[in-house]
Tab-separated table of C-alpha atoms and ligand atoms in Angstrom:
chain	number	residue	atom	x	y	z
A	1	MET	CA	-0.006	0.005	0.005
A	2	GLU	CA	1.325	3.419	-0.968
A	3	LYS	CA	1.029	6.175	1.638
A	4	ARG	CA	1.478	9.808	0.636
A	5	VAL	CA	0.901	13.283	1.983
A	6	ILE	CA	-1.453	15.787	0.417
A	7	LYS	CA	-1.182	19.373	1.587
A	8	LYS	CA	-4.596	20.723	2.380
A	9	ASP	CA	-4.347	23.723	0.120
A	10	ALA	CA	-3.328	21.425	-2.770
A	11	LEU	CA	-6.310	19.059	-2.627
A	12	ALA	CA	-8.769	21.226	-4.588
A	13	GLY	CA	-6.278	21.675	-7.417
A	14	ILE	CA	-5.582	17.939	-7.572
A	15	ILE	CA	-9.289	17.141	-7.743
A	16	LYS	CA	-9.782	19.798	-10.400
A	17	ASN	CA	-7.033	18.252	-12.563
A	18	ILE	CA	-8.573	14.792	-12.223
A	19	SER	CA	-11.994	16.168	-13.169
A	20	LYS	CA	-10.532	17.270	-16.524
A	21	GLU	CA	-9.861	13.606	-17.337
A	22	MET	CA	-12.924	11.862	-15.879
A	23	PRO	CA	-16.110	12.835	-14.048
A	24	VAL	CA	-15.581	13.408	-10.331
A	25	TYR	CA	-18.681	13.094	-8.168
A	26	ALA	CA	-18.355	14.782	-4.795
A	27	PRO	CA	-20.450	16.225	-1.990
A	28	VAL	CA	-21.776	19.694	-2.741
A	29	GLN	CA	-24.315	21.895	-1.014
A	30	GLU	CA	-27.699	21.803	-2.751
A	31	GLU	CA	-30.116	24.095	-0.916
A	32	ASP	CA	-30.506	22.499	2.559
A	33	ASN	CA	-28.848	19.195	1.669
A	34	VAL	CA	-25.391	17.919	0.889
A	35	LEU	CA	-25.587	15.648	-2.181
A	36	PHE	CA	-23.135	13.963	-4.502
A	37	LYS	CA	-22.953	15.846	-7.778
A	38	VAL	CA	-20.541	15.821	-10.703
A	39	LEU	CA	-18.018	18.636	-10.227
A	40	GLU	CA	-18.305	21.210	-12.967
A	41	GLU	CA	-15.986	24.081	-13.807
A	42	GLY	CA	-15.489	26.289	-10.745
A	43	MET	CA	-17.052	23.859	-8.257
A	44	GLU	CA	-15.093	22.540	-5.258
A	45	PRO	CA	-16.034	19.491	-3.208
A	46	LEU	CA	-17.077	19.931	0.421
A	47	VAL	CA	-14.595	18.270	2.724
A	48	THR	CA	-15.983	19.344	6.117
A	49	TYR	CA	-19.547	18.115	5.644
A	50	ALA	CA	-21.026	15.503	8.011
A	51	ASN	CA	-22.565	13.074	5.515
A	52	THR	CA	-24.711	13.292	2.424
A	53	LYS	CA	-28.491	13.104	2.699
A	54	ASN	CA	-28.637	10.296	0.128
A	55	ALA	CA	-26.475	7.228	0.340
A	56	PRO	CA	-24.117	6.938	-2.665
A	57	LYS	CA	-25.440	3.459	-3.549
A	58	ASN	CA	-27.277	5.057	-6.502
A	59	PHE	CA	-23.950	5.314	-8.421
A	60	PHE	CA	-23.936	1.543	-8.818
A	61	PHE	CA	-27.606	0.782	-8.267
A	62	PRO	CA	-29.609	3.736	-9.604
A	63	GLN	CA	-33.097	4.543	-8.396
A	64	THR	CA	-34.375	3.532	-11.811
A	65	GLU	CA	-32.638	2.086	-14.880
A	66	THR	CA	-33.532	0.408	-18.149
A	67	MET	CA	-32.473	-3.253	-18.300
A	68	MET	CA	-33.545	-4.077	-21.854
A	69	LYS	CA	-35.613	-2.822	-24.741
A	70	PHE	CA	-37.974	-4.926	-26.830
A	71	PHE	CA	-39.785	-4.290	-30.061
A	72	ARG	CA	-42.038	-6.102	-32.490
A	73	THR	CA	-40.636	-6.925	-35.923
A	74	GLU	CA	-41.751	-9.058	-38.828
A	75	ARG	CA	-39.855	-11.933	-37.246
A	76	GLY	CA	-41.659	-11.545	-33.925
A	77	ARG	CA	-40.512	-10.003	-30.679
A	78	GLU	CA	-36.839	-8.928	-30.439
A	79	LEU	CA	-34.835	-7.899	-27.411
A	80	SER	CA	-31.832	-5.660	-26.919
A	81	GLU	CA	-30.109	-5.721	-23.548
A	82	VAL	CA	-29.047	-2.317	-22.234
A	83	VAL	CA	-25.839	-2.536	-20.245
A	84	GLU	CA	-24.152	0.819	-20.305
A	85	ASP	CA	-20.470	0.829	-21.225
A	86	SER	CA	-19.543	2.714	-18.097
A	87	ALA	CA	-16.758	5.307	-18.187
A	88	ASP	CA	-14.045	5.731	-15.548
A	89	ALA	CA	-15.204	7.983	-12.741
A	90	VAL	CA	-14.204	9.074	-9.279
A	91	LEU	CA	-16.540	9.102	-6.330
A	92	PHE	CA	-14.880	11.515	-3.945
A	93	GLY	CA	-15.667	12.211	-0.293
A	94	VAL	CA	-17.478	8.993	0.637
A	95	ARG	CA	-17.675	8.412	4.373
A	96	PRO	CA	-16.299	5.075	5.667
A	97	CYS	CA	-19.741	3.724	6.579
A	98	ASP	CA	-20.983	4.288	3.015
A	99	ALA	CA	-17.748	2.880	1.519
A	100	ARG	CA	-18.369	-0.210	3.578
A	101	SER	CA	-21.914	-0.469	2.225
A	102	PHE	CA	-20.435	-1.149	-1.213
A	103	VAL	CA	-18.676	-4.224	0.108
A	104	LEU	CA	-21.988	-5.430	1.538
A	105	LEU	CA	-23.838	-4.719	-1.731
A	106	ASP	CA	-21.134	-6.610	-3.665
A	107	ASN	CA	-22.326	-9.749	-1.896
A	108	VAL	CA	-25.709	-9.351	-3.518
A	109	PHE	CA	-24.853	-7.985	-6.935
A	110	ASP	CA	-21.519	-9.713	-7.533
A	111	ASP	CA	-22.302	-13.194	-6.234
A	112	PRO	CA	-20.520	-16.099	-8.039
A	113	LYS	CA	-23.994	-17.553	-8.706
A	114	TYR	CA	-25.359	-14.305	-10.116
A	115	ARG	CA	-23.326	-11.358	-11.376
A	116	ASP	CA	-25.426	-8.292	-12.026
A	117	PRO	CA	-23.924	-6.732	-15.181
A	118	TYR	CA	-25.557	-3.307	-14.621
A	119	TYR	CA	-24.123	-2.900	-11.124
A	120	ILE	CA	-20.738	-4.483	-11.915
A	121	SER	CA	-20.023	-2.359	-15.007
A	122	ARG	CA	-20.316	0.806	-12.971
A	123	ARG	CA	-18.652	-0.562	-9.852
A	124	GLU	CA	-15.560	-1.716	-11.729
A	125	LYS	CA	-15.010	1.654	-13.396
A	126	THR	CA	-15.489	3.843	-10.338
A	127	ILE	CA	-12.657	4.793	-7.976
A	128	ILE	CA	-13.840	5.326	-4.409
A	129	VAL	CA	-12.038	8.103	-2.519
A	130	SER	CA	-13.138	8.191	1.127
A	131	LEU	CA	-12.775	10.802	3.812
A	132	ALA	CA	-12.224	9.327	7.275
A	133	CYS	CA	-14.536	10.583	10.018
A	134	VAL	CA	-11.864	11.989	12.272
A	135	HIS	CA	-14.708	13.383	14.414
A	136	PRO	CA	-17.778	11.217	13.784
A	137	PRO	CA	-20.402	13.786	12.931
A	138	TYR	CA	-23.697	12.663	14.498
A	139	THR	CA	-24.849	11.281	17.835
A	140	THR	CA	-26.759	8.765	15.689
A	141	CYS	CA	-23.586	7.227	14.166
A	142	PHE	CA	-23.128	3.628	15.338
A	143	CYS	CA	-20.757	2.110	12.778
A	144	THR	CA	-18.630	0.386	15.415
A	145	SER	CA	-21.625	-1.691	16.570
A	146	VAL	CA	-22.076	-3.302	13.176
A	147	GLY	CA	-18.492	-4.079	12.148
A	148	GLY	CA	-17.333	-0.702	10.875
A	149	HIS	CA	-15.104	2.098	12.150
A	150	PRO	CA	-15.074	5.874	11.531
A	151	VAL	CA	-11.583	5.659	10.085
A	152	SER	CA	-11.994	2.293	8.310
A	153	SER	CA	-10.589	1.863	4.821
A	154	GLU	CA	-12.950	-1.034	3.976
A	155	GLY	CA	-14.490	-0.474	0.544
A	156	SER	CA	-12.232	2.463	-0.346
A	157	ASP	CA	-9.627	2.663	-3.120
A	158	LEU	CA	-8.059	5.693	-1.515
A	159	LEU	CA	-8.624	6.831	2.068
A	160	LEU	CA	-7.878	10.440	3.088
A	161	THR	CA	-7.427	11.166	6.777
A	162	ASP	CA	-7.325	14.776	7.956
A	163	LEU	CA	-4.245	15.181	10.162
A	164	GLY	CA	-4.649	18.917	10.685
A	165	ASP	CA	-2.361	20.589	8.204
A	166	VAL	CA	-2.227	17.678	5.718
A	167	TYR	CA	-4.159	14.606	4.576
A	168	LEU	CA	-2.630	11.206	4.932
A	169	ALA	CA	-3.497	9.507	1.630
A	170	GLU	CA	-3.556	5.671	1.656
A	171	PHE	CA	-3.739	4.133	-1.795
A	172	LEU	CA	-5.302	0.769	-1.033
A	173	THR	CA	-6.090	-0.945	-4.304
A	174	PRO	CA	-4.889	-1.046	-7.927
A	175	LYS	CA	-7.645	1.492	-8.724
A	176	GLY	CA	-6.301	3.737	-5.988
A	177	GLU	CA	-2.795	3.456	-7.389
A	178	GLN	CA	-4.148	4.297	-10.847
A	179	LEU	CA	-5.434	7.553	-9.326
A	180	LEU	CA	-2.090	8.188	-7.600
A	181	LYS	CA	-0.481	8.413	-11.035
A	182	LYS	CA	-2.863	11.259	-11.903
A	183	MET	CA	-2.131	13.206	-8.738
A	184	GLY	CA	1.361	14.425	-9.549
A	185	ASP	CA	4.315	14.209	-7.195
A	186	LEU	CA	3.168	13.584	-3.660
A	187	GLU	CA	5.563	13.388	-0.740
A	188	ALA	CA	5.867	9.911	0.866
A	189	ALA	CA	4.295	9.647	4.341
A	190	ASP	CA	6.696	8.999	7.211
A	191	GLU	CA	6.198	6.990	10.395
A	192	ALA	CA	5.265	10.054	12.426
A	193	LEU	CA	2.141	10.459	10.280
A	194	ASP	CA	1.291	6.796	10.862
A	195	THR	CA	1.488	7.446	14.595
A	196	ARG	CA	-0.840	10.440	14.262
A	197	LYS	CA	-3.218	8.315	12.241
A	198	ASN	CA	-3.186	5.627	14.931
A	199	ASP	CA	-4.033	8.233	17.579
A	200	ILE	CA	-6.904	9.427	15.421
A	201	TYR	CA	-8.108	5.843	14.978
A	202	GLU	CA	-8.458	5.402	18.729
A	203	GLN	CA	-9.830	8.910	19.371
A	204	SER	CA	-12.480	8.715	16.652
A	205	GLU	CA	-13.685	5.400	18.018
A	206	LYS	CA	-14.120	6.949	21.446
A	207	GLU	CA	-16.150	9.748	19.895
A	208	ILE	CA	-18.820	7.290	18.709
A	209	LYS	CA	-21.438	7.735	21.375
A	210	SER	CA	-24.121	5.351	20.129
A	211	HIS	CA	-23.595	1.669	20.789
A	212	ILE	CA	-26.116	-1.114	20.181
A	213	PRO	CA	-25.879	-4.904	20.719
A	214	ALA	CA	-26.426	-5.545	16.992
A	215	LYS	CA	-24.352	-8.706	16.888
A	216	GLU	CA	-26.129	-10.267	19.850
A	217	ILE	CA	-29.696	-10.454	18.632
A	218	LYS	CA	-29.328	-13.076	15.894
A	219	PRO	CA	-30.048	-16.096	18.182
A	220	TRP	CA	-33.294	-14.442	19.308
A	221	LEU	CA	-34.266	-13.650	15.713
A	222	ASP	CA	-33.531	-17.238	14.727
A	223	GLU	CA	-36.120	-18.481	17.240
A	224	ASN	CA	-38.733	-15.760	17.259
A	225	PHE	CA	-40.349	-15.234	13.908
A	226	GLU	CA	-43.584	-15.337	15.925
A	227	ASN	CA	-43.368	-13.300	19.127
A	228	PRO	CA	-45.590	-10.637	20.804
A	229	PHE	CA	-42.662	-8.228	20.546
A	230	TRP	CA	-43.357	-7.746	16.823
A	231	ASP	CA	-46.691	-6.120	17.776
A	232	THR	CA	-44.893	-3.252	19.454
A	233	ILE	CA	-42.640	-1.593	16.887
A	234	HIS	CA	-44.648	-0.748	13.826
A	235	LYS	CA	-47.609	1.122	15.196
A	236	SER	CA	-46.568	4.673	14.274
A	237	CYS	CA	-44.921	3.648	10.956
A	238	LEU	CA	-46.369	5.532	7.974
A	239	ALA	CA	-44.972	3.078	5.429
A	240	CYS	CA	-43.363	6.038	3.672
A	241	GLY	CA	-40.200	4.050	2.730
A	242	THR	CA	-37.798	6.870	3.632
A	243	CYS	CA	-35.755	4.530	5.814
A	244	THR	CA	-35.173	2.062	2.984
A	245	TYR	CA	-34.597	4.585	0.152
A	246	LEU	CA	-31.981	6.471	2.167
A	247	CYS	CA	-30.339	3.292	3.529
A	248	PRO	CA	-26.948	2.561	1.908
A	249	THR	CA	-27.482	-1.186	2.202
A	250	CYS	CA	-31.152	-1.616	1.216
A	251	HIS	CA	-31.168	-3.047	-2.280
A	252	CYS	CA	-34.632	-4.456	-3.078
A	253	PHE	CA	-36.030	-3.577	-6.472
A	254	ASP	CA	-39.067	-4.098	-8.675
A	255	ILE	CA	-39.101	-4.825	-12.384
A	256	THR	CA	-41.768	-3.370	-14.639
A	257	ASP	CA	-42.388	-3.263	-18.381
A	258	GLU	CA	-43.434	-0.028	-20.099
A	259	VAL	CA	-44.965	-0.648	-23.507
A	260	LYS	CA	-46.060	1.814	-26.126
A	261	GLY	CA	-47.226	0.557	-29.493
A	262	GLY	CA	-44.902	-2.123	-30.774
A	263	GLU	CA	-41.982	-1.334	-28.472
A	264	GLY	CA	-41.198	-1.132	-24.842
A	265	LYS	CA	-38.592	-1.288	-22.164
A	266	ARG	CA	-37.998	-3.254	-19.015
A	267	ILE	CA	-37.137	-1.072	-16.031
A	268	ARG	CA	-35.842	-1.817	-12.604
A	269	SER	CA	-36.594	0.586	-9.786
A	270	TRP	CA	-35.874	0.717	-6.105
A	271	ASP	CA	-38.633	-0.853	-4.054
A	272	THR	CA	-39.324	-0.780	-0.328
A	273	CYS	CA	-40.330	-3.638	1.942
A	274	MET	CA	-42.205	-1.024	4.004
A	275	SER	CA	-44.886	-0.815	1.300
A	276	TRP	CA	-48.009	-2.944	0.953
A	277	LEU	CA	-47.320	-3.197	-2.794
A	278	PHE	CA	-43.917	-4.784	-2.213
A	279	THR	CA	-45.359	-8.291	-1.783
A	280	VAL	CA	-48.677	-8.097	-3.574
A	281	GLU	CA	-48.913	-10.924	-6.088
A	282	THR	CA	-50.454	-10.924	-9.593
A	283	SER	CA	-53.510	-12.754	-8.257
A	284	GLY	CA	-54.105	-9.924	-5.795
A	285	HIS	CA	-53.079	-12.048	-2.824
A	286	ASN	CA	-50.646	-10.379	-0.439
A	287	PRO	CA	-48.681	-12.612	1.944
A	288	ARG	CA	-47.684	-9.572	4.066
A	289	THR	CA	-50.848	-7.760	4.903
A	290	SER	CA	-49.727	-5.781	7.955
A	291	GLN	CA	-47.061	-3.219	8.783
A	292	LYS	CA	-46.066	-5.471	11.631
A	293	GLN	CA	-45.053	-8.158	9.106
A	294	ARG	CA	-43.191	-5.607	7.024
A	295	TRP	CA	-41.208	-4.223	9.943
A	296	ARG	CA	-40.315	-7.752	11.050
A	297	GLN	CA	-39.053	-8.393	7.533
A	298	ARG	CA	-36.846	-5.249	7.589
A	299	LEU	CA	-35.280	-6.276	10.897
A	300	MET	CA	-34.957	-9.899	9.924
A	301	HIS	CA	-33.363	-9.077	6.572
A	302	LYS	CA	-30.741	-6.856	8.088
A	303	PHE	CA	-29.876	-8.770	11.264
A	304	LYS	CA	-30.680	-12.410	10.407
A	305	TYR	CA	-31.148	-13.291	6.711
A	306	PHE	CA	-28.184	-11.271	5.489
A	307	VAL	CA	-26.055	-12.744	8.273
A	308	ASP	CA	-27.224	-16.254	7.251
A	309	ASN	CA	-26.382	-15.581	3.640
A	310	TYR	CA	-23.254	-13.421	3.822
A	311	ASN	CA	-22.041	-13.534	7.419
A	312	ALA	CA	-22.512	-9.769	7.815
A	313	ILE	CA	-25.159	-7.422	9.207
A	314	ALA	CA	-26.859	-5.429	6.457
A	315	CYS	CA	-26.480	-2.128	8.275
A	316	VAL	CA	-23.446	0.140	8.388
A	317	GLY	CA	-24.657	2.342	11.262
A	318	CYS	CA	-24.924	5.549	9.215
A	319	GLY	CA	-27.983	6.680	11.175
A	320	ARG	CA	-29.880	7.999	8.140
A	321	CYS	CA	-33.015	6.013	8.934
A	322	VAL	CA	-32.905	7.312	12.523
A	323	ILE	CA	-32.472	10.944	11.497
A	324	ASN	CA	-35.020	10.976	8.698
A	325	CYS	CA	-37.912	8.840	9.907
A	326	PRO	CA	-40.839	11.278	10.112
A	327	VAL	CA	-42.242	9.540	13.195
A	328	ASN	CA	-38.905	8.936	14.977
A	329	ILE	CA	-38.792	5.157	14.789
A	330	ASP	CA	-35.272	4.280	15.891
A	331	ILE	CA	-33.671	1.042	14.710
A	332	ARG	CA	-31.145	1.338	17.522
A	333	LYS	CA	-33.867	1.183	20.168
A	334	ILE	CA	-35.540	-1.789	18.499
A	335	VAL	CA	-32.265	-3.742	18.416
A	336	THR	CA	-31.539	-2.789	22.032
A	337	ASP	CA	-35.047	-3.830	23.130
A	338	ILE	CA	-34.689	-7.201	21.365
A	339	SER	CA	-31.377	-7.806	23.124
A	340	LYS	CA	-33.210	-7.548	26.502
A	341	LEU	CA	-35.842	-10.167	25.646
B	401	SF4	S1	-39.086	6.059	7.630
B	401	SF4	FE1	-40.236	5.638	9.528
B	401	SF4	S2	-42.385	5.933	8.959
B	401	SF4	FE2	-41.261	5.750	7.017
B	401	SF4	S3	-41.386	3.558	6.512
B	401	SF4	FE3	-39.473	3.831	7.649
B	401	SF4	S4	-40.037	3.407	9.816
B	401	SF4	FE4	-41.945	3.741	8.677
B	402	SF4	S1	-30.475	0.564	8.630
B	402	SF4	FE1	-30.384	2.762	9.069
B	402	SF4	S2	-28.436	3.052	10.180
B	402	SF4	FE2	-28.339	1.043	9.179
B	402	SF4	S3	-27.291	1.406	7.215
B	402	SF4	FE3	-29.523	1.566	6.832
B	402	SF4	S4	-30.029	3.756	7.058
B	402	SF4	FE4	-27.983	3.439	7.979
């Protein structure tokens, strides 16, 4: 792994130079929100933001995308698959929890049994540059409870850690080293910077104030698909889906055909298990008729089924669902309550 030093006042110029060669998506202020946007002439990325409103999963798994087109010809129905030939791009300023979400999503979309060409073509071409959370931004951050860390490099090609006057730049993968070549001459990092990084590692972990027993509830979930507890958590839920759409690890989708005349397209769109429509079948039958069943599914998927399938919890502790739920349902409280049963 290459370790270099980037002077703080040089970072904007380096990013600008890279953006002349390939699109750089970075956090920018958009009215009241911080969102990832492509950097255009004169724009600089935010580096002191807390986290973006939206999770960056949409770069690899867009909210909606066309999977194939079909049309009627004299020979019958013909299909043309639509897999974009993705271009190289940089996703700059990802927080470590969100970078880790890509590793979790890879389990689903890049499984040896099923490789999703749409996701993979974008994932392979995108270089992830993360910014360590030297001071974890929110009281709702709980990454350390679910296997992450505010200064973790998991899922990143390049991790930048703010050491005060400079960034320590750790080039972690071949894609990261490809980016290093575009960054000009950067001074090598010495051991003193490593020591400062280690101090920050410990300090940032201490600054995480929210801790939940996320890894302890699996045995209870294994045994309690039916339990009176499930009657207690869903009552105020509006089924709005905000928690799932903003979640960096939620990945369920629906597939629909749009047809006009003799041609049409097959589209995949994000779906939410919080919705009645999610499970309704063509016959009209719906195996999940209540919000109680839907909330149980959300919990089970994240803390049991995903663990069964991939040996990891499908939550990175970003806190978006906690912050943005309009009725203040808090997944941390639910997990903690289960741990006491
Ligand atoms: S954000 Fe809150 S109200 Fe909306 S579906 Fe999720 S838990 Fe229910
Ligand atoms: S469940 Fe909530 S805290 Fe966990 S990754 Fe999803 S949005 Fe973040």
